[in-house]
């Protein structure tokens, strides 16, 4: 492993200035070259499962901006899809699934799970072979709670009410669903690591809607289970947890799940983030709308993060995914500001 993959050093707790930099959803609709490949692919899932095209879009933001890390192009919902659930993506509506019943949860399994996901593993192998040596490759999965919210509701919801209600009314079935997702997600990450991923990230986009007890049961416990299973096979591969909206629970989330790095959203106060750096690397946390706005809103936001967190282990990122309306010139300005920063 070349020493030059600085993101890996940061995840070991070293401080680097300027910090390594990448963006969540960096391959996406704000890029004209992505929209072009996306048109050729047909459906969004066809793009995820076509290694030729998935490699192409994974590499596009690296070629354009020279980020320190590349993230596999796929989606968190390939896991339920590979488990045999019906998953579609409709233009302007996001993901659509057939809501899962209690009986279907109890029967959920697939002996062709890895066969279905083989195109994703092939994408990881090919991306690693094409990436510059110094670029870190990130594999990922969704956290069981976040994936379950889509499986239960059948679509995105503002407050995940269908899944929360289901969790209260059908606790045994819901625990079973989370366990099946945790086991399969761990196996999925292990295969991505074996195909060449240097780091894996667990996206828990909806952890901000839970109370104390359900945060532990639905969010923390399944992620801890994934971390335990991945570490048993690959003890040295760093794992980043991104429990978006976890607020005051970020600290215990790291303690209880054992994740190496913490992805923090833009609502986490910088003073609290600095405190979190004492137990390991943090990744974030520019408001993606500062990147849309550009100008002073952008430069002030970047500067505040670098000033507050630049002396500790920091991976510069957005606090959530980049939005499609973001001007490319603003991304260029952000990259330039981070890269040319001096202490
Ligand atoms: O970061 C990357 O560049 C890697 C690719 C990636 C995608 N989705 C591609 C994608 C990653 C890491 C994800 C994660 C993901 N997917 C999450 C967790 C992170 C987050 O953003 O909260 C979630 C909740 C999903 C589920 C999902 N996929 C939704 C809700 C949507 C629709 C919303 C939208 O932006 O349209 C998707 C579709 C999706 N996944 C797109 C991309 C580039 C856009 C669809 C398209 O190009 O047609």
mmCIF file of C-alpha atoms and ligand atoms in Angstrom:
data_model
loop_
_atom_site.group_PDB
_atom_site.id
_atom_site.type_symbol
_atom_site.label_atom_id
_atom_site.label_comp_id
_atom_site.label_asym_id
_atom_site.label_seq_id
_atom_site.Cartn_x
_atom_site.Cartn_y
_atom_site.Cartn_z
ATOM 1 C CA UNK A 1 0.000 0.000 0.000
ATOM 2 C CA UNK A 2 1.633 3.296 -1.005
ATOM 3 C CA UNK A 3 2.120 5.713 1.864
ATOM 4 C CA UNK A 4 0.742 8.404 -0.341
ATOM 5 C CA UNK A 5 -2.924 7.442 0.225
ATOM 6 C CA UNK A 6 -3.207 10.230 2.773
ATOM 7 C CA UNK A 7 -6.833 9.527 3.573
ATOM 8 C CA UNK A 8 -5.718 6.223 5.113
ATOM 9 C CA UNK A 9 -3.184 8.046 7.321
ATOM 10 C CA UNK A 10 -5.886 10.442 8.455
ATOM 11 C CA UNK A 11 -8.154 7.530 9.318
ATOM 12 C CA UNK A 12 -5.321 6.218 11.525
ATOM 13 C CA UNK A 13 -5.620 9.491 13.443
ATOM 14 C CA UNK A 14 -2.862 11.545 11.761
ATOM 15 C CA UNK A 15 -3.470 15.195 10.920
ATOM 16 C CA UNK A 16 -2.696 16.322 7.355
ATOM 17 C CA UNK A 17 -2.875 19.901 6.169
ATOM 18 C CA UNK A 18 -4.347 20.599 3.695
ATOM 19 C CA UNK A 19 -6.694 17.685 4.446
ATOM 20 C CA UNK A 20 -7.655 14.988 1.937
ATOM 21 C CA UNK A 21 -10.813 15.882 0.042
ATOM 22 C CA UNK A 22 -13.716 14.143 -1.705
ATOM 23 C CA UNK A 23 -17.484 14.732 -1.982
ATOM 24 C CA UNK A 24 -20.408 12.470 -1.198
ATOM 25 C CA UNK A 25 -22.338 11.813 -4.444
ATOM 26 C CA UNK A 26 -19.366 13.152 -6.403
ATOM 27 C CA UNK A 27 -20.420 11.148 -9.471
ATOM 28 C CA UNK A 28 -23.838 12.563 -10.248
ATOM 29 C CA UNK A 29 -26.155 14.774 -12.195
ATOM 30 C CA UNK A 30 -24.278 18.061 -11.611
ATOM 31 C CA UNK A 31 -21.683 16.682 -14.094
ATOM 32 C CA UNK A 32 -22.517 16.860 -17.842
ATOM 33 C CA UNK A 33 -20.362 13.761 -18.483
ATOM 34 C CA UNK A 34 -22.429 11.827 -15.897
ATOM 35 C CA UNK A 35 -25.697 12.898 -17.542
ATOM 36 C CA UNK A 36 -24.297 11.739 -20.884
ATOM 37 C CA UNK A 37 -23.328 8.263 -19.600
ATOM 38 C CA UNK A 38 -26.604 8.057 -17.676
ATOM 39 C CA UNK A 39 -28.545 8.618 -20.936
ATOM 40 C CA UNK A 40 -26.659 5.758 -22.601
ATOM 41 C CA UNK A 41 -27.317 3.393 -19.673
ATOM 42 C CA UNK A 42 -31.108 3.265 -19.784
ATOM 43 C CA UNK A 43 -32.296 2.821 -16.212
ATOM 44 C CA UNK A 44 -30.355 3.921 -13.134
ATOM 45 C CA UNK A 45 -29.989 0.301 -11.962
ATOM 46 C CA UNK A 46 -28.674 -0.692 -15.404
ATOM 47 C CA UNK A 47 -25.944 1.886 -14.837
ATOM 48 C CA UNK A 48 -25.128 0.409 -11.391
ATOM 49 C CA UNK A 49 -24.869 -3.127 -12.818
ATOM 50 C CA UNK A 50 -22.889 -2.337 -15.998
ATOM 51 C CA UNK A 51 -19.188 -2.414 -15.052
ATOM 52 C CA UNK A 52 -18.109 -0.569 -18.236
ATOM 53 C CA UNK A 53 -20.411 2.366 -17.508
ATOM 54 C CA UNK A 54 -20.122 2.244 -13.706
ATOM 55 C CA UNK A 55 -16.307 2.414 -13.966
ATOM 56 C CA UNK A 56 -16.639 5.355 -16.329
ATOM 57 C CA UNK A 57 -18.834 7.406 -13.976
ATOM 58 C CA UNK A 58 -16.834 6.431 -10.871
ATOM 59 C CA UNK A 59 -13.706 7.885 -12.490
ATOM 60 C CA UNK A 60 -15.301 11.054 -13.932
ATOM 61 C CA UNK A 61 -14.970 13.231 -10.792
ATOM 62 C CA UNK A 62 -11.407 11.966 -10.217
ATOM 63 C CA UNK A 63 -10.418 12.929 -13.751
ATOM 64 C CA UNK A 64 -12.069 16.329 -13.476
ATOM 65 C CA UNK A 65 -11.122 17.395 -9.929
ATOM 66 C CA UNK A 66 -8.333 15.045 -8.780
ATOM 67 C CA UNK A 67 -10.052 14.185 -5.499
ATOM 68 C CA UNK A 68 -8.070 12.167 -2.919
ATOM 69 C CA UNK A 69 -10.728 9.458 -2.833
ATOM 70 C CA UNK A 70 -12.955 7.751 -5.337
ATOM 71 C CA UNK A 71 -16.254 6.190 -4.236
ATOM 72 C CA UNK A 72 -17.667 3.180 -6.021
ATOM 73 C CA UNK A 73 -20.626 4.163 -8.166
ATOM 74 C CA UNK A 74 -23.638 2.136 -7.062
ATOM 75 C CA UNK A 75 -26.579 2.689 -4.710
ATOM 76 C CA UNK A 76 -27.487 1.551 -1.202
ATOM 77 C CA UNK A 77 -30.644 -0.091 -2.604
ATOM 78 C CA UNK A 78 -28.759 -2.730 -4.625
ATOM 79 C CA UNK A 79 -28.708 -4.774 -1.379
ATOM 80 C CA UNK A 80 -32.519 -5.244 -1.158
ATOM 81 C CA UNK A 81 -32.555 -5.659 -4.939
ATOM 82 C CA UNK A 82 -29.943 -8.439 -4.761
ATOM 83 C CA UNK A 83 -32.088 -10.028 -2.020
ATOM 84 C CA UNK A 84 -34.870 -10.336 -4.578
ATOM 85 C CA UNK A 85 -36.941 -7.248 -3.730
ATOM 86 C CA UNK A 86 -38.463 -5.184 -6.492
ATOM 87 C CA UNK A 87 -36.541 -1.858 -6.757
ATOM 88 C CA UNK A 88 -37.034 0.804 -9.436
ATOM 89 C CA UNK A 89 -35.848 4.371 -9.858
ATOM 90 C CA UNK A 90 -38.211 6.790 -11.490
ATOM 91 C CA UNK A 91 -37.097 10.118 -12.904
ATOM 92 C CA UNK A 92 -37.969 12.872 -10.447
ATOM 93 C CA UNK A 93 -39.533 10.445 -7.925
ATOM 94 C CA UNK A 94 -36.494 8.648 -6.574
ATOM 95 C CA UNK A 95 -36.562 4.978 -5.555
ATOM 96 C CA UNK A 96 -39.759 2.919 -5.646
ATOM 97 C CA UNK A 97 -39.974 -0.504 -3.981
ATOM 98 C CA UNK A 98 -42.784 -2.928 -3.279
ATOM 99 C CA UNK A 99 -43.370 -2.543 0.495
ATOM 100 C CA UNK A 100 -42.290 -5.701 2.327
ATOM 101 C CA UNK A 101 -44.722 -7.649 4.550
ATOM 102 C CA UNK A 102 -44.017 -9.474 7.828
ATOM 103 C CA UNK A 103 -44.253 -12.847 6.066
ATOM 104 C CA UNK A 104 -41.844 -11.698 3.351
ATOM 105 C CA UNK A 105 -39.391 -10.457 5.984
ATOM 106 C CA UNK A 106 -39.411 -13.827 7.745
ATOM 107 C CA UNK A 107 -38.670 -15.553 4.399
ATOM 108 C CA UNK A 108 -36.098 -13.001 3.184
ATOM 109 C CA UNK A 109 -32.968 -14.684 1.850
ATOM 110 C CA UNK A 110 -31.206 -15.287 -1.435
ATOM 111 C CA UNK A 111 -28.724 -17.899 -2.511
ATOM 112 C CA UNK A 112 -27.784 -15.726 -5.488
ATOM 113 C CA UNK A 113 -27.043 -12.546 -3.484
ATOM 114 C CA UNK A 114 -23.353 -12.386 -4.472
ATOM 115 C CA UNK A 115 -24.084 -13.598 -8.007
ATOM 116 C CA UNK A 116 -26.460 -10.652 -8.397
ATOM 117 C CA UNK A 117 -23.812 -8.272 -7.044
ATOM 118 C CA UNK A 118 -20.908 -9.651 -9.082
ATOM 119 C CA UNK A 119 -21.053 -6.670 -11.541
ATOM 120 C CA UNK A 120 -20.468 -4.356 -8.560
ATOM 121 C CA UNK A 121 -17.417 -6.363 -7.445
ATOM 122 C CA UNK A 122 -16.139 -6.285 -11.039
ATOM 123 C CA UNK A 123 -16.550 -2.490 -11.045
ATOM 124 C CA UNK A 124 -14.460 -2.233 -7.852
ATOM 125 C CA UNK A 125 -11.688 -4.397 -9.361
ATOM 126 C CA UNK A 126 -11.556 -2.362 -12.559
ATOM 127 C CA UNK A 127 -11.706 1.003 -10.792
ATOM 128 C CA UNK A 128 -8.828 0.044 -8.486
ATOM 129 C CA UNK A 129 -6.752 -1.000 -11.499
ATOM 130 C CA UNK A 130 -7.378 2.355 -13.221
ATOM 131 C CA UNK A 131 -7.068 4.736 -10.285
ATOM 132 C CA UNK A 132 -3.881 6.648 -9.582
ATOM 133 C CA UNK A 133 -1.928 4.882 -6.843
ATOM 134 C CA UNK A 134 -2.382 7.752 -4.414
ATOM 135 C CA UNK A 135 -6.183 7.750 -4.705
ATOM 136 C CA UNK A 136 -8.110 5.921 -1.977
ATOM 137 C CA UNK A 137 -11.000 3.738 -3.140
ATOM 138 C CA UNK A 138 -14.108 3.766 -0.947
ATOM 139 C CA UNK A 139 -16.660 0.962 -1.013
ATOM 140 C CA UNK A 140 -20.006 1.438 0.711
ATOM 141 C CA UNK A 141 -23.363 0.135 1.805
ATOM 142 C CA UNK A 142 -26.439 1.626 3.424
ATOM 143 C CA UNK A 143 -26.971 1.082 7.137
ATOM 144 C CA UNK A 144 -29.717 -1.471 7.842
ATOM 145 C CA UNK A 145 -32.041 1.159 9.381
ATOM 146 C CA UNK A 146 -31.825 3.496 6.370
ATOM 147 C CA UNK A 147 -32.245 0.652 3.859
ATOM 148 C CA UNK A 148 -35.153 -0.755 5.899
ATOM 149 C CA UNK A 149 -36.994 2.589 5.771
ATOM 150 C CA UNK A 150 -37.210 2.256 1.964
ATOM 151 C CA UNK A 151 -38.123 -1.452 2.115
ATOM 152 C CA UNK A 152 -41.013 -0.796 4.513
ATOM 153 C CA UNK A 153 -42.411 2.436 3.006
ATOM 154 C CA UNK A 154 -41.633 1.584 -0.615
ATOM 155 C CA UNK A 155 -40.283 5.100 -1.235
ATOM 156 C CA UNK A 156 -38.519 7.981 0.468
ATOM 157 C CA UNK A 157 -40.471 9.730 3.239
ATOM 158 C CA UNK A 158 -39.766 12.991 5.112
ATOM 159 C CA UNK A 159 -39.755 11.450 8.604
ATOM 160 C CA UNK A 160 -39.574 7.668 8.013
ATOM 161 C CA UNK A 161 -42.914 7.304 9.798
ATOM 162 C CA UNK A 162 -43.869 3.999 8.122
ATOM 163 C CA UNK A 163 -40.662 2.274 9.288
ATOM 164 C CA UNK A 164 -40.821 3.779 12.786
ATOM 165 C CA UNK A 165 -44.411 2.592 13.194
ATOM 166 C CA UNK A 166 -43.556 -0.826 11.809
ATOM 167 C CA UNK A 167 -40.642 -1.068 14.269
ATOM 168 C CA UNK A 168 -43.008 -0.389 17.204
ATOM 169 C CA UNK A 169 -45.811 -2.648 16.005
ATOM 170 C CA UNK A 170 -43.772 -5.576 14.721
ATOM 171 C CA UNK A 171 -40.592 -5.554 16.821
ATOM 172 C CA UNK A 172 -39.629 -9.174 16.161
ATOM 173 C CA UNK A 173 -40.039 -8.956 12.393
ATOM 174 C CA UNK A 174 -38.246 -5.614 12.320
ATOM 175 C CA UNK A 175 -35.274 -6.947 14.308
ATOM 176 C CA UNK A 176 -35.141 -9.885 11.922
ATOM 177 C CA UNK A 177 -35.100 -7.533 8.921
ATOM 178 C CA UNK A 178 -32.260 -5.478 10.453
ATOM 179 C CA UNK A 179 -30.293 -8.660 11.178
ATOM 180 C CA UNK A 180 -30.705 -10.008 7.636
ATOM 181 C CA UNK A 181 -29.625 -6.635 6.242
ATOM 182 C CA UNK A 182 -26.651 -6.422 8.642
ATOM 183 C CA UNK A 183 -25.413 -9.917 7.708
ATOM 184 C CA UNK A 184 -25.768 -9.332 3.968
ATOM 185 C CA UNK A 185 -24.316 -5.817 4.124
ATOM 186 C CA UNK A 186 -21.262 -7.122 6.006
ATOM 187 C CA UNK A 187 -20.752 -9.869 3.417
ATOM 188 C CA UNK A 188 -21.188 -7.268 0.655
ATOM 189 C CA UNK A 189 -18.539 -4.971 2.179
ATOM 190 C CA UNK A 190 -16.130 -7.884 2.680
ATOM 191 C CA UNK A 191 -16.405 -8.719 -1.040
ATOM 192 C CA UNK A 192 -15.843 -5.058 -1.974
ATOM 193 C CA UNK A 193 -12.700 -5.018 0.187
ATOM 194 C CA UNK A 194 -11.495 -8.220 -1.463
ATOM 195 C CA UNK A 195 -12.107 -6.610 -4.872
ATOM 196 C CA UNK A 196 -9.905 -3.623 -3.926
ATOM 197 C CA UNK A 197 -11.767 -1.148 -1.689
ATOM 198 C CA UNK A 198 -9.318 0.485 0.789
ATOM 199 C CA UNK A 199 -12.017 1.947 3.052
ATOM 200 C CA UNK A 200 -15.736 1.305 3.442
ATOM 201 C CA UNK A 201 -18.438 3.777 4.400
ATOM 202 C CA UNK A 202 -21.813 2.962 5.949
ATOM 203 C CA UNK A 203 -24.468 5.529 4.948
ATOM 204 C CA UNK A 204 -27.106 6.004 7.657
ATOM 205 C CA UNK A 205 -28.949 8.958 6.169
ATOM 206 C CA UNK A 206 -32.037 8.644 8.375
ATOM 207 C CA UNK A 207 -30.557 8.143 11.832
ATOM 208 C CA UNK A 208 -31.808 11.562 12.929
ATOM 209 C CA UNK A 209 -35.463 10.604 13.472
ATOM 210 C CA UNK A 210 -35.106 8.059 16.286
ATOM 211 C CA UNK A 211 -35.579 8.274 20.056
ATOM 212 C CA UNK A 212 -32.988 6.958 22.527
ATOM 213 C CA UNK A 213 -34.116 3.340 22.582
ATOM 214 C CA UNK A 214 -34.728 3.000 18.841
ATOM 215 C CA UNK A 215 -31.467 4.779 18.029
ATOM 216 C CA UNK A 216 -29.740 1.958 19.905
ATOM 217 C CA UNK A 217 -31.900 -0.853 18.507
ATOM 218 C CA UNK A 218 -32.386 0.240 14.894
ATOM 219 C CA UNK A 219 -29.281 2.278 14.176
ATOM 220 C CA UNK A 220 -26.371 1.468 16.516
ATOM 221 C CA UNK A 221 -26.766 -2.261 17.028
ATOM 222 C CA UNK A 222 -27.000 -3.278 13.321
ATOM 223 C CA UNK A 223 -24.030 -1.070 12.395
ATOM 224 C CA UNK A 224 -22.008 -2.523 15.299
ATOM 225 C CA UNK A 225 -22.848 -5.962 13.921
ATOM 226 C CA UNK A 226 -21.575 -5.001 10.438
ATOM 227 C CA UNK A 227 -18.365 -3.572 11.951
ATOM 228 C CA UNK A 228 -17.850 -6.735 14.006
ATOM 229 C CA UNK A 229 -18.285 -9.037 10.998
ATOM 230 C CA UNK A 230 -16.071 -6.964 8.657
ATOM 231 C CA UNK A 231 -13.323 -6.585 11.304
ATOM 232 C CA UNK A 232 -13.308 -10.338 11.958
ATOM 233 C CA UNK A 233 -12.093 -10.809 8.358
ATOM 234 C CA UNK A 234 -10.336 -7.497 7.598
ATOM 235 C CA UNK A 235 -9.246 -5.978 10.915
ATOM 236 C CA UNK A 236 -7.148 -3.206 9.327
ATOM 237 C CA UNK A 237 -9.624 -1.744 6.849
ATOM 238 C CA UNK A 238 -10.993 1.576 8.133
ATOM 239 C CA UNK A 239 -14.767 1.921 8.362
ATOM 240 C CA UNK A 240 -16.482 5.315 8.181
ATOM 241 C CA UNK A 241 -19.934 5.634 9.726
ATOM 242 C CA UNK A 242 -22.197 8.461 8.544
ATOM 243 C CA UNK A 243 -25.175 8.665 10.913
ATOM 244 C CA UNK A 244 -26.673 11.816 9.415
ATOM 245 C CA UNK A 245 -28.575 13.894 11.952
ATOM 246 C CA UNK A 246 -27.290 11.918 14.963
ATOM 247 C CA UNK A 247 -26.601 15.220 16.768
ATOM 248 C CA UNK A 248 -25.734 14.704 20.423
ATOM 249 C CA UNK A 249 -25.424 10.954 19.797
ATOM 250 C CA UNK A 250 -22.377 11.088 17.492
ATOM 251 C CA UNK A 251 -19.973 10.334 20.337
ATOM 252 C CA UNK A 252 -21.752 7.236 21.625
ATOM 253 C CA UNK A 253 -22.321 6.132 18.026
ATOM 254 C CA UNK A 254 -18.574 5.857 17.485
ATOM 255 C CA UNK A 255 -18.025 4.233 20.900
ATOM 256 C CA UNK A 256 -20.772 1.658 20.494
ATOM 257 C CA UNK A 257 -20.387 0.789 16.800
ATOM 258 C CA UNK A 258 -16.585 0.862 16.723
ATOM 259 C CA UNK A 259 -16.405 2.753 13.411
ATOM 260 C CA UNK A 260 -13.002 4.297 12.671
ATOM 261 C CA UNK A 261 -14.112 7.573 11.092
ATOM 262 C CA UNK A 262 -17.240 9.670 11.641
ATOM 263 C CA UNK A 263 -19.057 11.372 8.782
ATOM 264 C CA UNK A 264 -20.627 14.515 10.230
ATOM 265 C CA UNK A 265 -23.458 16.515 8.702
ATOM 266 C CA UNK A 266 -23.394 20.329 8.545
ATOM 267 C CA UNK A 267 -25.568 20.804 11.649
ATOM 268 C CA UNK A 268 -22.828 19.388 13.917
ATOM 269 C CA UNK A 269 -21.269 22.401 15.691
ATOM 270 C CA UNK A 270 -17.582 22.769 14.776
ATOM 271 C CA UNK A 271 -16.647 22.869 18.471
ATOM 272 C CA UNK A 272 -18.377 19.507 18.959
ATOM 273 C CA UNK A 273 -16.654 18.161 15.832
ATOM 274 C CA UNK A 274 -13.282 19.218 17.247
ATOM 275 C CA UNK A 275 -14.109 17.299 20.379
ATOM 276 C CA UNK A 276 -15.036 14.241 18.299
ATOM 277 C CA UNK A 277 -11.602 14.410 16.613
ATOM 278 C CA UNK A 278 -10.026 13.416 19.931
ATOM 279 C CA UNK A 279 -11.313 9.886 19.436
ATOM 280 C CA UNK A 280 -10.526 9.681 15.701
ATOM 281 C CA UNK A 281 -10.975 11.194 12.273
ATOM 282 C CA UNK A 282 -14.023 13.187 11.260
ATOM 283 C CA UNK A 283 -15.269 13.687 7.700
ATOM 284 C CA UNK A 284 -17.353 16.645 6.598
ATOM 285 C CA UNK A 285 -19.127 18.927 7.005
ATOM 286 C CA UNK A 286 -19.785 21.747 4.521
ATOM 287 C CA UNK A 287 -23.476 22.513 3.962
ATOM 288 C CA UNK A 288 -24.055 21.387 0.339
ATOM 289 C CA UNK A 289 -26.117 24.551 -0.187
ATOM 290 C CA UNK A 290 -23.031 26.716 0.481
ATOM 291 C CA UNK A 291 -21.567 24.936 -2.546
ATOM 292 C CA UNK A 292 -24.677 25.767 -4.568
ATOM 293 C CA UNK A 293 -24.537 29.410 -3.479
ATOM 294 C CA UNK A 294 -20.785 29.878 -4.066
ATOM 295 C CA UNK A 295 -18.995 33.174 -3.392
ATOM 296 C CA UNK A 296 -18.587 34.324 0.193
ATOM 297 C CA UNK A 297 -21.061 31.758 1.559
ATOM 298 C CA UNK A 298 -18.794 29.057 0.174
ATOM 299 C CA UNK A 299 -15.414 30.520 1.097
ATOM 300 C CA UNK A 300 -16.550 31.376 4.649
ATOM 301 C CA UNK A 301 -17.868 27.839 5.133
ATOM 302 C CA UNK A 302 -14.664 26.211 3.891
ATOM 303 C CA UNK A 303 -12.511 28.511 5.995
ATOM 304 C CA UNK A 304 -14.503 27.869 9.162
ATOM 305 C CA UNK A 305 -14.060 24.097 8.795
ATOM 306 C CA UNK A 306 -10.344 24.345 8.034
ATOM 307 C CA UNK A 307 -9.800 26.706 10.975
ATOM 308 C CA UNK A 308 -11.762 24.618 13.457
ATOM 309 C CA UNK A 309 -10.719 21.131 12.389
ATOM 310 C CA UNK A 310 -7.542 21.501 10.294
ATOM 311 C CA UNK A 311 -5.173 20.674 13.155
ATOM 312 C CA UNK A 312 -6.733 17.286 13.809
ATOM 313 C CA UNK A 313 -7.554 14.257 11.669
ATOM 314 C CA UNK A 314 -9.946 15.682 9.054
ATOM 315 C CA UNK A 315 -11.260 14.449 5.715
ATOM 316 C CA UNK A 316 -12.785 17.460 4.010
ATOM 317 C CA UNK A 317 -16.222 16.674 2.562
ATOM 318 C CA UNK A 318 -19.754 17.972 2.341
ATOM 319 C CA UNK A 319 -22.201 17.352 5.162
ATOM 320 C CA UNK A 320 -24.405 15.367 2.727
ATOM 321 C CA UNK A 321 -24.426 14.616 -1.006
ATOM 322 C CA UNK A 322 -23.820 17.289 -3.647
ATOM 323 C CA UNK A 323 -27.080 18.430 -5.246
ATOM 324 C CA UNK A 324 -27.712 18.331 -9.032
ATOM 325 C CA UNK A 325 -28.023 22.141 -9.386
ATOM 326 C CA UNK A 326 -24.475 22.789 -8.053
ATOM 327 C CA UNK A 327 -22.340 24.806 -10.521
ATOM 328 C CA UNK A 328 -19.092 23.062 -11.438
ATOM 329 C CA UNK A 329 -17.201 26.353 -11.035
ATOM 330 C CA UNK A 330 -18.134 26.301 -7.328
ATOM 331 C CA UNK A 331 -16.683 22.812 -6.903
ATOM 332 C CA UNK A 332 -13.502 24.030 -8.593
ATOM 333 C CA UNK A 333 -13.357 27.015 -6.235
ATOM 334 C CA UNK A 334 -13.819 24.760 -3.191
ATOM 335 C CA UNK A 335 -11.074 22.372 -4.322
ATOM 336 C CA UNK A 336 -8.716 25.294 -4.948
ATOM 337 C CA UNK A 337 -9.410 26.844 -1.552
ATOM 338 C CA UNK A 338 -8.872 23.587 0.352
ATOM 339 C CA UNK A 339 -5.755 22.637 -1.620
ATOM 340 C CA UNK A 340 -4.093 26.036 -1.309
ATOM 341 C CA UNK A 341 -4.905 26.530 2.375
ATOM 342 C CA UNK A 342 -2.019 27.351 4.684
ATOM 343 C CA UNK A 343 -1.955 27.252 8.444
HETATM 344 O O1 LIG B 1 -21.278 9.125 -3.737
HETATM 345 C C1 LIG B 1 -21.243 8.645 -4.876
HETATM 346 O O2 LIG B 1 -20.920 9.315 -5.902
HETATM 347 C C2 LIG B 1 -21.535 7.175 -5.061
HETATM 348 C C3 LIG B 1 -22.836 6.829 -5.528
HETATM 349 C C4 LIG B 1 -24.032 6.872 -4.610
HETATM 350 C C5 LIG B 1 -25.349 7.022 -5.128
HETATM 351 N N1 LIG B 1 -26.222 6.870 -4.100
HETATM 352 C C6 LIG B 1 -25.678 7.267 -6.547
HETATM 353 C C7 LIG B 1 -27.017 7.786 -6.881
HETATM 354 C C8 LIG B 1 -24.152 6.696 -3.229
HETATM 355 C C9 LIG B 1 -23.060 6.545 -2.170
HETATM 356 C C10 LIG B 1 -25.541 6.676 -2.922
HETATM 357 C C11 LIG B 1 -26.075 6.455 -1.560
HETATM 358 C C12 LIG B 1 -27.515 6.561 -1.315
HETATM 359 N N2 LIG B 1 -28.542 6.193 -2.129
HETATM 360 C C13 LIG B 1 -28.074 7.004 -0.096
HETATM 361 C C14 LIG B 1 -27.292 7.426 1.133
HETATM 362 C C15 LIG B 1 -26.683 8.754 1.008
HETATM 363 C C16 LIG B 1 -27.647 9.905 0.910
HETATM 364 O O3 LIG B 1 -27.590 10.609 -0.104
HETATM 365 O O4 LIG B 1 -28.453 10.090 1.843
HETATM 366 C C17 LIG B 1 -29.478 6.935 -0.223
HETATM 367 C C18 LIG B 1 -30.485 7.341 0.832
HETATM 368 C C19 LIG B 1 -29.761 6.411 -1.510
HETATM 369 C C20 LIG B 1 -31.086 6.095 -2.107
HETATM 370 C C21 LIG B 1 -31.335 6.918 -3.296
HETATM 371 N N3 LIG B 1 -30.716 6.729 -4.515
HETATM 372 C C22 LIG B 1 -32.215 8.000 -3.417
HETATM 373 C C23 LIG B 1 -33.085 8.557 -2.306
HETATM 374 C C24 LIG B 1 -32.119 8.453 -4.735
HETATM 375 C C25 LIG B 1 -32.962 9.512 -5.383
HETATM 376 C C26 LIG B 1 -32.556 10.872 -4.993
HETATM 377 C C27 LIG B 1 -31.852 11.545 -6.120
HETATM 378 O O5 LIG B 1 -30.830 12.218 -5.865
HETATM 379 O O6 LIG B 1 -32.354 11.423 -7.263
HETATM 380 C C28 LIG B 1 -31.140 7.667 -5.396
HETATM 381 C C29 LIG B 1 -30.705 7.792 -6.799
HETATM 382 C C30 LIG B 1 -29.235 8.042 -7.023
HETATM 383 N N4 LIG B 1 -28.220 7.359 -6.406
HETATM 384 C C31 LIG B 1 -28.677 8.954 -7.953
HETATM 385 C C32 LIG B 1 -27.283 8.802 -7.877
HETATM 386 C C33 LIG B 1 -26.239 9.500 -8.696
HETATM 387 C C34 LIG B 1 -29.468 9.873 -8.893
HETATM 388 C C35 LIG B 1 -30.266 9.067 -9.891
HETATM 389 C C36 LIG B 1 -29.920 9.279 -11.338
HETATM 390 O O7 LIG B 1 -28.793 9.621 -11.714
HETATM 391 O O8 LIG B 1 -30.844 9.067 -12.155
#
